[in-house]
PDB file of C-alpha atoms in Angstrom:
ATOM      1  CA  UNK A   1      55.433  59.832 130.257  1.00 36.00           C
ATOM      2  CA  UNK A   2      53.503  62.810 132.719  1.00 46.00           C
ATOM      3  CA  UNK A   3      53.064  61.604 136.466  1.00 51.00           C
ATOM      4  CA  UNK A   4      49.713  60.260 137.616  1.00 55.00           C
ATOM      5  CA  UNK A   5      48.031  62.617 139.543  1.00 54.00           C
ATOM      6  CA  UNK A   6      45.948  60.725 140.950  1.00 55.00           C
ATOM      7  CA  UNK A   7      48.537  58.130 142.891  1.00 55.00           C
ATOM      8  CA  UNK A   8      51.143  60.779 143.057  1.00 58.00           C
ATOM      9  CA  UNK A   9      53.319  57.970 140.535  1.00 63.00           C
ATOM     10  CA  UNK A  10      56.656  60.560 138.985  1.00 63.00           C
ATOM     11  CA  UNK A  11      56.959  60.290 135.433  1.00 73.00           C
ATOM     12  CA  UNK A  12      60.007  57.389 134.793  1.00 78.00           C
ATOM     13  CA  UNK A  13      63.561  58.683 135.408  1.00 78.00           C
ATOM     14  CA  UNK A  14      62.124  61.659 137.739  1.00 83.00           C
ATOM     15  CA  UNK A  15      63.901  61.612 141.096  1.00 88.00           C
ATOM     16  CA  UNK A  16      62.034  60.858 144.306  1.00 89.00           C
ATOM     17  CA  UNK A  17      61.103  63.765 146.087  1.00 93.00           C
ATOM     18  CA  UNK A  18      62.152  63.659 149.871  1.00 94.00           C
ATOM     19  CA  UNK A  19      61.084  66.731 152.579  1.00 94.00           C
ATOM     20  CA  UNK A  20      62.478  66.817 155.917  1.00 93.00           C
ATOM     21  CA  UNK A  21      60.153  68.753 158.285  1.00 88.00           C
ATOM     22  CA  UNK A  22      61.719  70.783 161.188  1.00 87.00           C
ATOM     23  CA  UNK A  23      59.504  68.800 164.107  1.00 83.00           C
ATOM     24  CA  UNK A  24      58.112  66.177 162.004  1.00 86.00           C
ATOM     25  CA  UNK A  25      58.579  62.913 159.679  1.00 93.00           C
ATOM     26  CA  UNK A  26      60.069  62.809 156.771  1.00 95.00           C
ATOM     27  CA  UNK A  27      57.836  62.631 153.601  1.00 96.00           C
ATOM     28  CA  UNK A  28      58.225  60.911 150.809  1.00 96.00           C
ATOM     29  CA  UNK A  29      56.368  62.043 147.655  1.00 96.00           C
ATOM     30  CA  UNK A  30      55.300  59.100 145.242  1.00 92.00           C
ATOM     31  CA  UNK A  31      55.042  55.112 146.145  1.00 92.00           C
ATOM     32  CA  UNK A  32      58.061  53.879 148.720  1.00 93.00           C
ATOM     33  CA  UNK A  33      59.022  50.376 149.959  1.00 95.00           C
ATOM     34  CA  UNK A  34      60.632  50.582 153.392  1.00 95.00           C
ATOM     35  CA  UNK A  35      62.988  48.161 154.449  1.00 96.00           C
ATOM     36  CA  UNK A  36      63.224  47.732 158.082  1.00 93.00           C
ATOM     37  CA  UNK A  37      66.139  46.577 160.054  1.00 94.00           C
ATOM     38  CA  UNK A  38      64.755  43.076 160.973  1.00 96.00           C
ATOM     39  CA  UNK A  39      64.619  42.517 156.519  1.00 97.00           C
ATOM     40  CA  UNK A  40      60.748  42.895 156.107  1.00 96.00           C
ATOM     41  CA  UNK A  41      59.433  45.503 153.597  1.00 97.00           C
ATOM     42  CA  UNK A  42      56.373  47.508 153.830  1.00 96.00           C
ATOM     43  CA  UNK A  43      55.181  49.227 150.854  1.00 95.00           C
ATOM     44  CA  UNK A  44      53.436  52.484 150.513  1.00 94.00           C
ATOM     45  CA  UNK A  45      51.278  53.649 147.603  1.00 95.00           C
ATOM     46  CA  UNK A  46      50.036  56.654 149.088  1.00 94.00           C
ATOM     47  CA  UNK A  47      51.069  59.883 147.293  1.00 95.00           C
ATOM     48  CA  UNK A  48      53.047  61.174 150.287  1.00 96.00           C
ATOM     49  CA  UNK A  49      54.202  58.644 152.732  1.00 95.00           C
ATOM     50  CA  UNK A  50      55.058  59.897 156.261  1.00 95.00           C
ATOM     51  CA  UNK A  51      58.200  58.290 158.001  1.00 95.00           C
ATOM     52  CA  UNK A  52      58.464  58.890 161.946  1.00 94.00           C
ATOM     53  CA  UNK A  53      61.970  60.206 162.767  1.00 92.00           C
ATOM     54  CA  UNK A  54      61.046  61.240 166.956  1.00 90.00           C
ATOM     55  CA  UNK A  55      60.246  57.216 167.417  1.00 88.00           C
ATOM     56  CA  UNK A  56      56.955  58.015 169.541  1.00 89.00           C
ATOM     57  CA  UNK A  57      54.362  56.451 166.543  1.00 89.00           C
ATOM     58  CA  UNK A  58      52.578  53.670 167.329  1.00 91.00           C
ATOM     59  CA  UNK A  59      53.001  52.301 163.707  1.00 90.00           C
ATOM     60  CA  UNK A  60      56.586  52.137 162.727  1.00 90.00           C
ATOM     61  CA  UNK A  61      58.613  53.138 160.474  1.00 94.00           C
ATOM     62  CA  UNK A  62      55.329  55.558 159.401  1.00 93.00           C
ATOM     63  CA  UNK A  63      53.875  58.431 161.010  1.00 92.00           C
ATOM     64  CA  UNK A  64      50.583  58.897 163.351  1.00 91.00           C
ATOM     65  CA  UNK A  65      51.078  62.604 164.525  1.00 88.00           C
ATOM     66  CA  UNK A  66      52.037  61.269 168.062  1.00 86.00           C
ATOM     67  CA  UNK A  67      54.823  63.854 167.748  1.00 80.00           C
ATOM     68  CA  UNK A  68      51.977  66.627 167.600  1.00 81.00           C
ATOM     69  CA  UNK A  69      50.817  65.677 170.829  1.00 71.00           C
ATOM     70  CA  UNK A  70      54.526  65.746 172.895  1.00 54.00           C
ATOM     71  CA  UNK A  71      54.705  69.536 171.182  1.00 50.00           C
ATOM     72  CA  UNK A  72      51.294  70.470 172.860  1.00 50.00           C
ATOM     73  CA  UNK A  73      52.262  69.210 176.243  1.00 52.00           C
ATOM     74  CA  UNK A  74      55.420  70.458 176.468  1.00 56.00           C
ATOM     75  CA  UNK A  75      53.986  74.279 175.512  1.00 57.00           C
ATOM     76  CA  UNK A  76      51.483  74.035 178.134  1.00 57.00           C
ATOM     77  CA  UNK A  77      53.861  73.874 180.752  1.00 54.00           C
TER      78      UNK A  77
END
């Protein structure tokens, strides 16, 4: 069965792709479920999923670029 392009879905039995960035979340390619450490899951359907690793997001566990931001001010000094 091919992948759906259009939600990202991997064809059955196709591993989940997983990219760490050098200064940035980790991304997950296809739908996730996140388990966080209090037992709740989120679920993502997106076809990459951003996950925070530098804890400055304002939505955990998933990225909002806040680590973009740090990077600028620190160059400008």
């Amino acid at each position: 069965m091919p992948a759906d392009p259009a939600h990202g879905t991997p064809a059955p039995g196709t591993p989940t792709r997983v990219t760490l960035t050098d200064d940035g979340p980790v991304l997950v390619h296809g739908p996730v479920e996140v388990e966080l450490p209090d037992g709740r899951r989120l679920r993502s359907e997106r076809a990459v999923t951003a996950l925070c690793t530098c804890r400055r997001t304002r939505r955990p566990p998933f990225c909002d670029t806040s680590h973009r931001t740090r990077v600028r001010e620190e160059n400008h000094s």
